[in-house]
JSON list of C-alpha atoms in Angstrom, two decimals:
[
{"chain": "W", "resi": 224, "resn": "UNK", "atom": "CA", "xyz": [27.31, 43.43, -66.38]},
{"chain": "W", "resi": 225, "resn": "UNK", "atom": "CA", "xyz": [28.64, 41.20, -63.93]},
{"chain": "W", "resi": 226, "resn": "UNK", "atom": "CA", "xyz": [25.94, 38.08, -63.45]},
{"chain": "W", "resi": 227, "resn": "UNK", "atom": "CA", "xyz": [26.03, 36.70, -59.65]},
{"chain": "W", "resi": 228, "resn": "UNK", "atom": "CA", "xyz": [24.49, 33.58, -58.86]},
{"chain": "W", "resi": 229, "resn": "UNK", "atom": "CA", "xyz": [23.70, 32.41, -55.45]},
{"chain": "W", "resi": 230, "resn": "UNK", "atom": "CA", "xyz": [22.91, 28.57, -54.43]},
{"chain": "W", "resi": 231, "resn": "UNK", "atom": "CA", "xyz": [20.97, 27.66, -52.15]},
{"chain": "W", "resi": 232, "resn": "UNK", "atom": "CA", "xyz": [18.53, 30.30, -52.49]},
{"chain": "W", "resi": 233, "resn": "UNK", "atom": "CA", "xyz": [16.94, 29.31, -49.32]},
{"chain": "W", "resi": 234, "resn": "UNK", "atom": "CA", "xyz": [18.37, 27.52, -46.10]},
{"chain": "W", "resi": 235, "resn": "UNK", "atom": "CA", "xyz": [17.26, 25.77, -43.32]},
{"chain": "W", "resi": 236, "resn": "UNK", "atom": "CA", "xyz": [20.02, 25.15, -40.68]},
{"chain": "W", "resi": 237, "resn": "UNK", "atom": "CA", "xyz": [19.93, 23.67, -36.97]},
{"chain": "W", "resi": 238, "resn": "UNK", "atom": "CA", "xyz": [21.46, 26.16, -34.48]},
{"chain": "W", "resi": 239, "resn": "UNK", "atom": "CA", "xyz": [24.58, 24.85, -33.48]},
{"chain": "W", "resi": 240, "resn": "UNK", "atom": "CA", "xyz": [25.44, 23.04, -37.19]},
{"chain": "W", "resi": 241, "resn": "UNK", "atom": "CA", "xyz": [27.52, 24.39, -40.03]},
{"chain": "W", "resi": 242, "resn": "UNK", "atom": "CA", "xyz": [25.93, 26.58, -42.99]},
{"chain": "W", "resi": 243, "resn": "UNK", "atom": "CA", "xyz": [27.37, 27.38, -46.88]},
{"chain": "W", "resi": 244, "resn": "UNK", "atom": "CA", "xyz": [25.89, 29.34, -49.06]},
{"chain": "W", "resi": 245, "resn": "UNK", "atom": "CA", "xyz": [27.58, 29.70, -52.42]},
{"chain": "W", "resi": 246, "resn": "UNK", "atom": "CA", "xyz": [28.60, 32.58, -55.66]},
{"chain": "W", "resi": 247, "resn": "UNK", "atom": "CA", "xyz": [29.49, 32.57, -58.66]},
{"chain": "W", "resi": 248, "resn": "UNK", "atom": "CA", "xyz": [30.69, 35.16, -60.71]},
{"chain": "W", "resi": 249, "resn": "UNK", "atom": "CA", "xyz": [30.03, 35.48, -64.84]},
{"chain": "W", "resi": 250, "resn": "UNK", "atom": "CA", "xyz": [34.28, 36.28, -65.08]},
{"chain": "W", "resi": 251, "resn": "UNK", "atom": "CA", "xyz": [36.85, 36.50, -62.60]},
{"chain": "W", "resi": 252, "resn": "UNK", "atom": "CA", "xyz": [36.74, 39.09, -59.69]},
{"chain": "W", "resi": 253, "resn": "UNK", "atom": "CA", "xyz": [40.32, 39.06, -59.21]},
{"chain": "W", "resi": 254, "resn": "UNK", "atom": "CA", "xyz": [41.59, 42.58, -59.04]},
{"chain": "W", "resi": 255, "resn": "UNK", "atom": "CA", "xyz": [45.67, 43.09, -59.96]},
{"chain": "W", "resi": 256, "resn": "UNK", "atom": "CA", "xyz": [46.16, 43.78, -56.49]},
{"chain": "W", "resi": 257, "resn": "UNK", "atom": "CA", "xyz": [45.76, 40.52, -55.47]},
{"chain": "W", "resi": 258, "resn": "UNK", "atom": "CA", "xyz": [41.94, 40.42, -53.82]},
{"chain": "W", "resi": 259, "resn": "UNK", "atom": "CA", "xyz": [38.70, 39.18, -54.61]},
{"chain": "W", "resi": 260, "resn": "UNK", "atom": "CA", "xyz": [36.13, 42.38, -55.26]},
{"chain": "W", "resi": 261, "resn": "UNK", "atom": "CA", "xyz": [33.45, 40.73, -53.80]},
{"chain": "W", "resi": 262, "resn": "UNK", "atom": "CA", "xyz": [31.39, 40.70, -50.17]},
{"chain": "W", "resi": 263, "resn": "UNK", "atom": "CA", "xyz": [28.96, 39.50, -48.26]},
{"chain": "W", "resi": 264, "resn": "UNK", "atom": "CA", "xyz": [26.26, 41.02, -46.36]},
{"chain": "W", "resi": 265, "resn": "UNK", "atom": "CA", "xyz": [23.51, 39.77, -44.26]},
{"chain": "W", "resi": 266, "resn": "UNK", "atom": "CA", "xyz": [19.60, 41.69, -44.03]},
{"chain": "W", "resi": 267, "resn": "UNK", "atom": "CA", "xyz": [18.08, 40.83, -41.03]},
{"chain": "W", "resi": 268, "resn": "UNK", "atom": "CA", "xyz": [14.39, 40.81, -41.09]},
{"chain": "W", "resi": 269, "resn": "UNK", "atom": "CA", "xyz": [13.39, 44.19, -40.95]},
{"chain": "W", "resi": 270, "resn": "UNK", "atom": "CA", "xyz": [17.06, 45.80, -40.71]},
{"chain": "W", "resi": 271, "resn": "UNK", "atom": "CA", "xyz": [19.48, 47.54, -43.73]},
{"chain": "W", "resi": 272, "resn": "UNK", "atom": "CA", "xyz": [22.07, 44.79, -45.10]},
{"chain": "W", "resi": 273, "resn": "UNK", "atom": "CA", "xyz": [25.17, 44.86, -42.85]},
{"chain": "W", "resi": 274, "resn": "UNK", "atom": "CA", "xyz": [28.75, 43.92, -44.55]},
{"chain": "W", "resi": 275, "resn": "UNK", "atom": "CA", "xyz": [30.25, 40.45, -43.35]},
{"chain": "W", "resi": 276, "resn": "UNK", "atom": "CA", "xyz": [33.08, 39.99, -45.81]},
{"chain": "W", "resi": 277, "resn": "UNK", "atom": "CA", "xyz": [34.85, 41.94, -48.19]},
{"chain": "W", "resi": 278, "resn": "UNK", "atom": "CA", "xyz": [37.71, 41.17, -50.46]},
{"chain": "W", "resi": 279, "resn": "UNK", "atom": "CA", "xyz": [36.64, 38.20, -50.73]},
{"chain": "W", "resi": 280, "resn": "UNK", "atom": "CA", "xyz": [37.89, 36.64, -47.33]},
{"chain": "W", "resi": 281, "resn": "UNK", "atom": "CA", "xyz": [37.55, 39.21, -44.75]},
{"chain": "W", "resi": 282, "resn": "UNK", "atom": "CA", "xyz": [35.69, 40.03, -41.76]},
{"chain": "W", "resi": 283, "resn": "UNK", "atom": "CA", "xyz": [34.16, 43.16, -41.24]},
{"chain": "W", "resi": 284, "resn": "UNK", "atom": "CA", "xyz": [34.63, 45.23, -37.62]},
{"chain": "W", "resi": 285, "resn": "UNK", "atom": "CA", "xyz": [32.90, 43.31, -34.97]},
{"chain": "W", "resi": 286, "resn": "UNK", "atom": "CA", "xyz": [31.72, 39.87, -37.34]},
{"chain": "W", "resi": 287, "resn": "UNK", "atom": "CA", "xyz": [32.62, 37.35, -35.16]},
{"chain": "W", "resi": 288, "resn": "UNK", "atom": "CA", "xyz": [34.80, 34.36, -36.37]},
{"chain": "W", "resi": 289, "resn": "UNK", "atom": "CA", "xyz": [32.05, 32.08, -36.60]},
{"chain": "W", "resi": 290, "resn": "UNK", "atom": "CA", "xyz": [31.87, 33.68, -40.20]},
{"chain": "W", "resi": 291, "resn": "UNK", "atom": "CA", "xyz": [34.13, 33.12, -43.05]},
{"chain": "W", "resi": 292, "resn": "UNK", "atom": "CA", "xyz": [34.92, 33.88, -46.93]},
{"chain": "W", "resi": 293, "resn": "UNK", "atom": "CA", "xyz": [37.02, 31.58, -49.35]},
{"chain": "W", "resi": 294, "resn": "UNK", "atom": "CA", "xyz": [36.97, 32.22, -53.33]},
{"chain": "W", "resi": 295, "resn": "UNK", "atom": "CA", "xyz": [38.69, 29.59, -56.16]},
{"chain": "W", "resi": 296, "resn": "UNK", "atom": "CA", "xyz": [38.34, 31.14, -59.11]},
{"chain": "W", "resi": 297, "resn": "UNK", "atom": "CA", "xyz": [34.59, 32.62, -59.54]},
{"chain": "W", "resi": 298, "resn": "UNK", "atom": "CA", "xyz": [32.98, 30.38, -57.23]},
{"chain": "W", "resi": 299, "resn": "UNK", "atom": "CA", "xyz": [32.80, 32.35, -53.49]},
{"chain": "W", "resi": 300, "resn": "UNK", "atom": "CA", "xyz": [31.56, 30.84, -50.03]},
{"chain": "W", "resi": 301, "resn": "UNK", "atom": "CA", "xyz": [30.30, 32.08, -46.69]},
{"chain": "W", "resi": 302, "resn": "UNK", "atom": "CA", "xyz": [30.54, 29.37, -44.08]},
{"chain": "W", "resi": 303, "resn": "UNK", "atom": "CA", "xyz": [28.87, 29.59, -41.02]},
{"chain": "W", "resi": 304, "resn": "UNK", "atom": "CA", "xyz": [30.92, 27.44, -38.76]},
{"chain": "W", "resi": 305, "resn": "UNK", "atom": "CA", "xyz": [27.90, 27.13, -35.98]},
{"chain": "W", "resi": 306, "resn": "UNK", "atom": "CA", "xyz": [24.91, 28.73, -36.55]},
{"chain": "W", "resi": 307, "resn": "UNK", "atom": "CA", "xyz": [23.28, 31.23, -34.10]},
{"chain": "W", "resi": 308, "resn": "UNK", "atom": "CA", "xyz": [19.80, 32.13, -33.72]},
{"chain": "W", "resi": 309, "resn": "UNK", "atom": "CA", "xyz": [20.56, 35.92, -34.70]},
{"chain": "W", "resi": 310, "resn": "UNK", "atom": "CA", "xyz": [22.11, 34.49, -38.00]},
{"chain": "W", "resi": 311, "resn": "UNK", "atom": "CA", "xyz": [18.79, 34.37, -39.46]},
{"chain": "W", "resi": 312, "resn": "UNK", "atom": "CA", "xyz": [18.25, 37.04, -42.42]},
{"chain": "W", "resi": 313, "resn": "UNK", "atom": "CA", "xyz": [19.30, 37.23, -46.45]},
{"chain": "W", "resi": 314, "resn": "UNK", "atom": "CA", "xyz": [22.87, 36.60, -47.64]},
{"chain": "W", "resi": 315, "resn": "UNK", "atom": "CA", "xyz": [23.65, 38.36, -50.19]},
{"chain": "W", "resi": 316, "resn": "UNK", "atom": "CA", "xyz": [27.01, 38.62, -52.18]},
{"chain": "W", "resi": 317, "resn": "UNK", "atom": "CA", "xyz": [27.97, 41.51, -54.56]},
{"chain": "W", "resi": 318, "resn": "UNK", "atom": "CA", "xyz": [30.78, 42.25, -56.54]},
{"chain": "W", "resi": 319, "resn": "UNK", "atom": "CA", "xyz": [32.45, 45.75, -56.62]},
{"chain": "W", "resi": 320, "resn": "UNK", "atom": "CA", "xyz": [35.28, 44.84, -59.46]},
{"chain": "W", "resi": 321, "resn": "UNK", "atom": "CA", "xyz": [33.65, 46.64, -62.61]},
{"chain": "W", "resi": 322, "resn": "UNK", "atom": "CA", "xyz": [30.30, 48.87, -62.38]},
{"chain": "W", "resi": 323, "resn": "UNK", "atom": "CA", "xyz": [27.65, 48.61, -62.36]},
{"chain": "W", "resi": 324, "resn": "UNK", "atom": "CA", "xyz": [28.01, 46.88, -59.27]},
{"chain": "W", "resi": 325, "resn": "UNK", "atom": "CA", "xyz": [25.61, 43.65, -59.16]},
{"chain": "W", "resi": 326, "resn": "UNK", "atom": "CA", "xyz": [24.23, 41.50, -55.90]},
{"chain": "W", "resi": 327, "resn": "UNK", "atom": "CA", "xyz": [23.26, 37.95, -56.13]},
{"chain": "W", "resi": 328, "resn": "UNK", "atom": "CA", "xyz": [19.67, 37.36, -55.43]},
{"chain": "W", "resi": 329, "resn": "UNK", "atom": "CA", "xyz": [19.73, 36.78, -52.05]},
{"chain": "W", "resi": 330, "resn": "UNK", "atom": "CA", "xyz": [19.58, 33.38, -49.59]},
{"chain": "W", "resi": 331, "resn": "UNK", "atom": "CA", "xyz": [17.32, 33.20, -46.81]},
{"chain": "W", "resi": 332, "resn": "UNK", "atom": "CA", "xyz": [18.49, 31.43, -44.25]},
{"chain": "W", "resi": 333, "resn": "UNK", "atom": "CA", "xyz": [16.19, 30.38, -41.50]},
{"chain": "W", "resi": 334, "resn": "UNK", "atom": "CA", "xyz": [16.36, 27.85, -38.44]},
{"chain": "W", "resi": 335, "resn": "UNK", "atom": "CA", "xyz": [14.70, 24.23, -38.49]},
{"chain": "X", "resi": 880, "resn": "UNK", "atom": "CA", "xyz": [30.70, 57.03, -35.26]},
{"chain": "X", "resi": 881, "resn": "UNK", "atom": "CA", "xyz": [29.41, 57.28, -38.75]},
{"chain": "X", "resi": 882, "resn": "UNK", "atom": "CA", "xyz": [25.48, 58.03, -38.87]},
{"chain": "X", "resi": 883, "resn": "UNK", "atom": "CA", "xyz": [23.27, 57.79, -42.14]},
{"chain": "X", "resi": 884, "resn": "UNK", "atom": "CA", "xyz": [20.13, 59.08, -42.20]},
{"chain": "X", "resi": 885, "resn": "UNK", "atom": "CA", "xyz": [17.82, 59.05, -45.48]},
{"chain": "X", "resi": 886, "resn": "UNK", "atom": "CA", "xyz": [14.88, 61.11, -46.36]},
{"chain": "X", "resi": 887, "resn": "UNK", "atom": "CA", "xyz": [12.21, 61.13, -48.70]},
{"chain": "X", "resi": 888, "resn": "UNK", "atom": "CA", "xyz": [8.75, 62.34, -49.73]},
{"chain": "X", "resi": 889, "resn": "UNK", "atom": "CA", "xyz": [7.16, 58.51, -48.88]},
{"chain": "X", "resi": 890, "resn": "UNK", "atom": "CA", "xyz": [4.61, 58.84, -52.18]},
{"chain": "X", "resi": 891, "resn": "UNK", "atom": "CA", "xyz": [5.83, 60.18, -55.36]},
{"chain": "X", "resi": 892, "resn": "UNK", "atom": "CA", "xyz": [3.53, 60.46, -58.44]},
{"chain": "X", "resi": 893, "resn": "UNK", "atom": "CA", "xyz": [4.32, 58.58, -61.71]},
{"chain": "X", "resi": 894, "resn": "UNK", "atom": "CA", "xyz": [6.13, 61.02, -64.07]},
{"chain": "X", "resi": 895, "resn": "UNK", "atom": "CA", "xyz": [7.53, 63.20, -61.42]},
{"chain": "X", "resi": 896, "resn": "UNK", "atom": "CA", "xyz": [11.27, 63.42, -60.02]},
{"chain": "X", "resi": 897, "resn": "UNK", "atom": "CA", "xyz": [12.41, 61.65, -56.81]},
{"chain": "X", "resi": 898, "resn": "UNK", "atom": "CA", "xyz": [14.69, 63.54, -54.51]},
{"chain": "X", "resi": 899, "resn": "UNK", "atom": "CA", "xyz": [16.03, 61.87, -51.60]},
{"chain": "X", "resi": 900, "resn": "UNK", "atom": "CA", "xyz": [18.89, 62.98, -49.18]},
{"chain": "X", "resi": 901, "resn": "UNK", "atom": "CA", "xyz": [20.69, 61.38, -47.18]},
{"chain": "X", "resi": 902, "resn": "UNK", "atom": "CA", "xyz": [22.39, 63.03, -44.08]},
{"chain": "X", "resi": 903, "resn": "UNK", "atom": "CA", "xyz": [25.60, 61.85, -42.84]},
{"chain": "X", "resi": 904, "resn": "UNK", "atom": "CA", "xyz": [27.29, 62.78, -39.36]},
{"chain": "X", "resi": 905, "resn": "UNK", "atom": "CA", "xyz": [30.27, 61.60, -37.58]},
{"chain": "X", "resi": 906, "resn": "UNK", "atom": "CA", "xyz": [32.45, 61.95, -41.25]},
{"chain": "X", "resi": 907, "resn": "UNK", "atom": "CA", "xyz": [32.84, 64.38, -43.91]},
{"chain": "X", "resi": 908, "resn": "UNK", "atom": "CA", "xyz": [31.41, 63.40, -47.16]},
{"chain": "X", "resi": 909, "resn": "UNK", "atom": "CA", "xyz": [34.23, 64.92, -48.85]},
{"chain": "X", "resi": 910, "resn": "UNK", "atom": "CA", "xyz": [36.43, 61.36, -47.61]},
{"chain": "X", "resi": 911, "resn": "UNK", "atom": "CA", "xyz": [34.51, 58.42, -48.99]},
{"chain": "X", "resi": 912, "resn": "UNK", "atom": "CA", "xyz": [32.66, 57.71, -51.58]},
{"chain": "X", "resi": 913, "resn": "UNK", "atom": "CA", "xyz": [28.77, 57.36, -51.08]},
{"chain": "X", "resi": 914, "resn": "UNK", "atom": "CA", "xyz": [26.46, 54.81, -52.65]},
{"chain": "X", "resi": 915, "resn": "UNK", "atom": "CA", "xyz": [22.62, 54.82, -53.18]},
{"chain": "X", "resi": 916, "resn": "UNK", "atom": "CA", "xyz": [21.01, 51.21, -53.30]},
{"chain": "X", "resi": 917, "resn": "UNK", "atom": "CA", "xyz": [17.36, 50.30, -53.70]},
{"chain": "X", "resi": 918, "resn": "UNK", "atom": "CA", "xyz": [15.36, 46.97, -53.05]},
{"chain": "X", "resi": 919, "resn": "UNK", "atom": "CA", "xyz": [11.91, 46.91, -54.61]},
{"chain": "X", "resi": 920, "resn": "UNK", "atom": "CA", "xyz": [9.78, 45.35, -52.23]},
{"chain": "X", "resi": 921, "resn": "UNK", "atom": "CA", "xyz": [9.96, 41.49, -51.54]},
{"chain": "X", "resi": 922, "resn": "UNK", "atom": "CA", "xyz": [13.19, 41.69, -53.66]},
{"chain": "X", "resi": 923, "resn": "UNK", "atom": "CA", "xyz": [16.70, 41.66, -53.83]},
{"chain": "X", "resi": 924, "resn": "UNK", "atom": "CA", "xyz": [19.00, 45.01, -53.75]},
{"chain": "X", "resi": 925, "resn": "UNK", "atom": "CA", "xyz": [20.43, 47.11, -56.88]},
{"chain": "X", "resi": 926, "resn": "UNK", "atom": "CA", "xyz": [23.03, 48.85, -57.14]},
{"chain": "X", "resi": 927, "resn": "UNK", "atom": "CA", "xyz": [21.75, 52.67, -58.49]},
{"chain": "X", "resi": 928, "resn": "UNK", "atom": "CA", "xyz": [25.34, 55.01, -58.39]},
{"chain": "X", "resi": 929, "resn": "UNK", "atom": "CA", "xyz": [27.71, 56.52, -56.38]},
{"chain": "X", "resi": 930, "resn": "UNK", "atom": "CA", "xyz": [29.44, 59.41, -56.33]},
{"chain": "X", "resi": 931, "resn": "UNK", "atom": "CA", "xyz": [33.13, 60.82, -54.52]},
{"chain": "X", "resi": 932, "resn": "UNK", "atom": "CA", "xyz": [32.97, 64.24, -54.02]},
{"chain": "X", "resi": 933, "resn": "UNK", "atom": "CA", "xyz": [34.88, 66.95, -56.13]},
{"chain": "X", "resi": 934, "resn": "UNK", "atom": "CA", "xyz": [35.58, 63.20, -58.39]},
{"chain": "X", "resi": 935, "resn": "UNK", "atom": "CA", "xyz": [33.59, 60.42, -60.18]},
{"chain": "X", "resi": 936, "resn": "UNK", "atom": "CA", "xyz": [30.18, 59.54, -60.35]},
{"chain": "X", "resi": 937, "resn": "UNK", "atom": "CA", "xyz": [29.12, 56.05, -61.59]},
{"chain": "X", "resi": 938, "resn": "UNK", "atom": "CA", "xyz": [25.38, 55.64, -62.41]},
{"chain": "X", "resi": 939, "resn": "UNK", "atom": "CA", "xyz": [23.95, 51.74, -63.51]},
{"chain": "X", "resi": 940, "resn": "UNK", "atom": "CA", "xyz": [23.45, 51.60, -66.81]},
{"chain": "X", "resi": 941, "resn": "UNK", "atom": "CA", "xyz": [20.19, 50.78, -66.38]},
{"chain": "X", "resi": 942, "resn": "UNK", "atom": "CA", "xyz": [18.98, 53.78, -64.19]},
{"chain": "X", "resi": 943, "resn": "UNK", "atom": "CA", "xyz": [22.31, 56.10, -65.79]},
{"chain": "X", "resi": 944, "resn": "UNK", "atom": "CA", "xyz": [19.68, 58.10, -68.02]},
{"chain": "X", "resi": 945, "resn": "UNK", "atom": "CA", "xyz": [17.42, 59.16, -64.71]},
{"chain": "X", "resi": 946, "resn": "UNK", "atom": "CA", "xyz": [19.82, 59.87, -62.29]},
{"chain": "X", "resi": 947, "resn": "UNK", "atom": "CA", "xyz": [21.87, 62.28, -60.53]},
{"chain": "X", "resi": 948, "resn": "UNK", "atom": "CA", "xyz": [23.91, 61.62, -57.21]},
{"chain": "X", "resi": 949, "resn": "UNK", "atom": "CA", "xyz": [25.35, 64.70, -55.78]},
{"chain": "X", "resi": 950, "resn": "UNK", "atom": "CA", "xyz": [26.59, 65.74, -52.40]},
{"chain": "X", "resi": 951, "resn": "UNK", "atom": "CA", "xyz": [26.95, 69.36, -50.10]},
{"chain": "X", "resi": 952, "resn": "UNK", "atom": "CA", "xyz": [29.34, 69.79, -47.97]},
{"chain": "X", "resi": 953, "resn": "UNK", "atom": "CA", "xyz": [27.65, 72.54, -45.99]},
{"chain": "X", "resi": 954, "resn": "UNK", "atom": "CA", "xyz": [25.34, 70.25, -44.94]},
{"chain": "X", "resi": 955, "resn": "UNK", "atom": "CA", "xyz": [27.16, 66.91, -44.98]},
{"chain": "X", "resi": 956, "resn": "UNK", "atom": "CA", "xyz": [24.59, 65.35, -46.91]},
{"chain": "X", "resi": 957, "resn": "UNK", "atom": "CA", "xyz": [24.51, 63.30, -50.37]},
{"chain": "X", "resi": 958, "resn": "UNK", "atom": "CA", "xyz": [21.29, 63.24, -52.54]},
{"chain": "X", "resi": 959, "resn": "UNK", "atom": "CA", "xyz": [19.82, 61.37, -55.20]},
{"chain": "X", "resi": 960, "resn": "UNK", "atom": "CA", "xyz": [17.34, 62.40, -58.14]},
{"chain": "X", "resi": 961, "resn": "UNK", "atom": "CA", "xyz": [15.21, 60.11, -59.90]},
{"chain": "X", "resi": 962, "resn": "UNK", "atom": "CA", "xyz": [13.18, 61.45, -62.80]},
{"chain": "X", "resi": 963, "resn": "UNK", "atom": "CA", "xyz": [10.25, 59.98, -64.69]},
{"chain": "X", "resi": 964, "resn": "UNK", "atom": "CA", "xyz": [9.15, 57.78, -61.96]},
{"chain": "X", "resi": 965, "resn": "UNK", "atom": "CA", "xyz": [7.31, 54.60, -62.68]},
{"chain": "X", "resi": 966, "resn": "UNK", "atom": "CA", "xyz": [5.68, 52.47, -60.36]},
{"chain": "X", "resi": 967, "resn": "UNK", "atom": "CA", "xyz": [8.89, 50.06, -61.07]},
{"chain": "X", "resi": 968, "resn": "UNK", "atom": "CA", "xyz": [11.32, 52.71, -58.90]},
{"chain": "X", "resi": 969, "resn": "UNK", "atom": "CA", "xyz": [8.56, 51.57, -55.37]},
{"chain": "X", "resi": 970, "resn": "UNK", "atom": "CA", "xyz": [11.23, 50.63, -53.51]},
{"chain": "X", "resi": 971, "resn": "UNK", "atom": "CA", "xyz": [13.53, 51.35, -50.44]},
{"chain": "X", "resi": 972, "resn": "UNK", "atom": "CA", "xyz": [16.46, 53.30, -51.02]},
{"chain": "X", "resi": 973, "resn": "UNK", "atom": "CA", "xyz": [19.19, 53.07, -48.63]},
{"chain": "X", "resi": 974, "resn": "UNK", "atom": "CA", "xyz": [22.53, 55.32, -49.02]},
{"chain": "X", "resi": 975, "resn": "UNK", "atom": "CA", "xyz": [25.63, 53.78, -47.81]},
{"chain": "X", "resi": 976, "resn": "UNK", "atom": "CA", "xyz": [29.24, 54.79, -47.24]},
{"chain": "X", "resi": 977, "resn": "UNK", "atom": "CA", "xyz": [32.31, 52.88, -49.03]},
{"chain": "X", "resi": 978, "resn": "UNK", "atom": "CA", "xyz": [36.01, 53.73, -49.52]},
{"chain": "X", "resi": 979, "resn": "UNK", "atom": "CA", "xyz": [37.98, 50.56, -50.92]},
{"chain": "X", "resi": 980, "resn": "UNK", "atom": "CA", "xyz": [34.50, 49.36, -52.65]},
{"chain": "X", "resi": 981, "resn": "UNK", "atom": "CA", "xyz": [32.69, 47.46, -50.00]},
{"chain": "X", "resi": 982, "resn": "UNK", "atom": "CA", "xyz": [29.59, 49.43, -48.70]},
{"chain": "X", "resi": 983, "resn": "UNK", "atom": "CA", "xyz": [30.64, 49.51, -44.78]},
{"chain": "X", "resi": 984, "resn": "UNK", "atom": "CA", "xyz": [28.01, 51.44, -43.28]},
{"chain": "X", "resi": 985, "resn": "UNK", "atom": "CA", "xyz": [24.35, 52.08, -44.40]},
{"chain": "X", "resi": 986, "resn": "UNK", "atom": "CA", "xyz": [21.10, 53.73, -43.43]},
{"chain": "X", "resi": 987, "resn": "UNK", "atom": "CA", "xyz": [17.57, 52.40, -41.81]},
{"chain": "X", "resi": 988, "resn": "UNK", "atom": "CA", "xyz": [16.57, 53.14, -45.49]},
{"chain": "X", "resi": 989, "resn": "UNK", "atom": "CA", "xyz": [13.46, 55.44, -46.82]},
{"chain": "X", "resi": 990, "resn": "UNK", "atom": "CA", "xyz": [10.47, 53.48, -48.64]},
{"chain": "X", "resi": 991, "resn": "UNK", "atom": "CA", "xyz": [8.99, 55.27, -51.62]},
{"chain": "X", "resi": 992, "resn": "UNK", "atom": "CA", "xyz": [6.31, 54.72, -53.16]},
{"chain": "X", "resi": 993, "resn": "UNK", "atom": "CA", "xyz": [5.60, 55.66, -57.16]},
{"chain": "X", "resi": 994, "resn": "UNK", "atom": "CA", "xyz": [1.60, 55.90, -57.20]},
{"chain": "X", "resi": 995, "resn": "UNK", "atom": "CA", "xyz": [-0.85, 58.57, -58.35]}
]
C-alpha cells in the first residue's frame, strides 16, 4: 500500500495569515498522463469531507482561490493563502494512483 | 444536482453482516464509479471499495475478504455488505461518487455501531 504522511498534524493559524500543511507519498504519484493522483479534502466539524484539490493542483467547483495544491516529487502542499474562520476542520490528503486507496491521517487546523 | 443519501441499521451485532445502501438522485449510477469510505470514531478515513457498474470492483485488501459493493439501477442506489462484524468495523460509513478518481461528492454519512 501506498503510506501517506501528513505534517503538521495539528495547526493553529491567525485568521487573516498564511497556512501549509504538508504529504508525502511512500513512491511517486505521478500517473503517465502527466498528473499527480492525489487530493485534498477538508471535514468540517461535524460535516462529510468535501474535495479541495485533485490532481494534485486543482481546485474543486466552488473552492475559492484562497486554496492551493503544488507537488515536487512525493512531497504535496495545501496552502492557505489567508485563513478564514470557516477554514477550520481536518485536512486530509489521499492518493487515488494504485488501490487500495490510502488518506493521510488527518491535520486539524484550528484558529489562535 | 447529485444527492447521496446512506442508510443503515445504526447497531449491528458482532458476527452478523452489515448492509448499508446508499441512494443516489440527480445521476445514474450506471456513469460513475461509487466509493464506500469509513472513519472509526475519533479517527481518520479508510478507503473500503468501489465499484463501476456492469465493470470493476476494487475492495482494500484489508476488508477484500468481507466485502461486497454492488449497485441497482432500478433503484439508483449502491450498497455495501460487511460480514463478520467486529466491534473494529464501529464506524461511519459515507458513500461517495468519483469518475477520474477523486471522490467529488459524498453523503451526511450513517454511524454504525458493532455491539451485542
Amino acid at each position: 500500500d501506498i503510506v501517506m504522511t501528513q505534517s503538521p498534524l495539528s495547526l493553529s493559524v491567525t485568521p487573516g495569515e498564511p497556512a501549509s500543511i504538508s504529504c508525502r507519498s511512500s513512491q511517486g504519484l505521478l500517473h503517465s498522463n502527466g498528473y499527480h493522483y492525489l487530493d485534498w479534502y477538508l471535514q468540517k466539524p461535524g460535516q462529510s469531507p468535501q474535495l479541495l484539490i485533485h490532481l494534485g493542483s486543482t481546485r474543486a467547483s466552488g473552492v475559492p482561490d484562497r486554496f492551493s495544491g503544488g507537488a515536487s516529487g512525493t512531497d504535496f502542499t495545501l496552502k492557505i493563502s489567508r485563513v478564514e474562520p470557516e477554514d477550520v476542520g481536518v485536512y486530509y490528503c489521499m492518493q487515488t494512483l494504485q488501490t487500495p486507496w490510502t488518506f493521510g491521517q488527518g491535520t486539524k487546523v484550528d484558529l489562535k | 444536482q447529485v444527492q447521496l443519501q446512506e442508510a443503515g441499521p445504526g447497531v449491528v451485532k458482532p458476527s452478523e453482516t452489515l448492509s448499508l445502501t446508499c441512494n443516489v438522485s440527480g445521476v445514474p449510477i450506471y456513469s460513475y464509479y461509487w466509493n464506500w469510505i469509513r472513519q472509526p470514531p475519533g479517527k481518520g478515513l479508510e478507503w473500503i471499495g468501489n465499484m463501476f457498474f456492469g465493470g470493476s470492483t476494487k475492495y482494500n485488501p484489508s476488508l477484500e475478504s468481507r466485502v461486497t459493493i454492488f449497485g441497482d439501477t432500478s433503484k439508483n442506489q449502491v450498497s455495501l455488505n460487511l460480514t463478520s462484524v467486529t466491534a473494529a468495523d464501529t464506524a461511519v460509513y459515507y458513500c461517495a461518487k468519483s469518475l477520474s478518481g477523486s471522490l467529488e461528492s459524498w453523503g451526511q454519512g450513517t454511524r454504525v455501531t458493532v455491539s451485542s
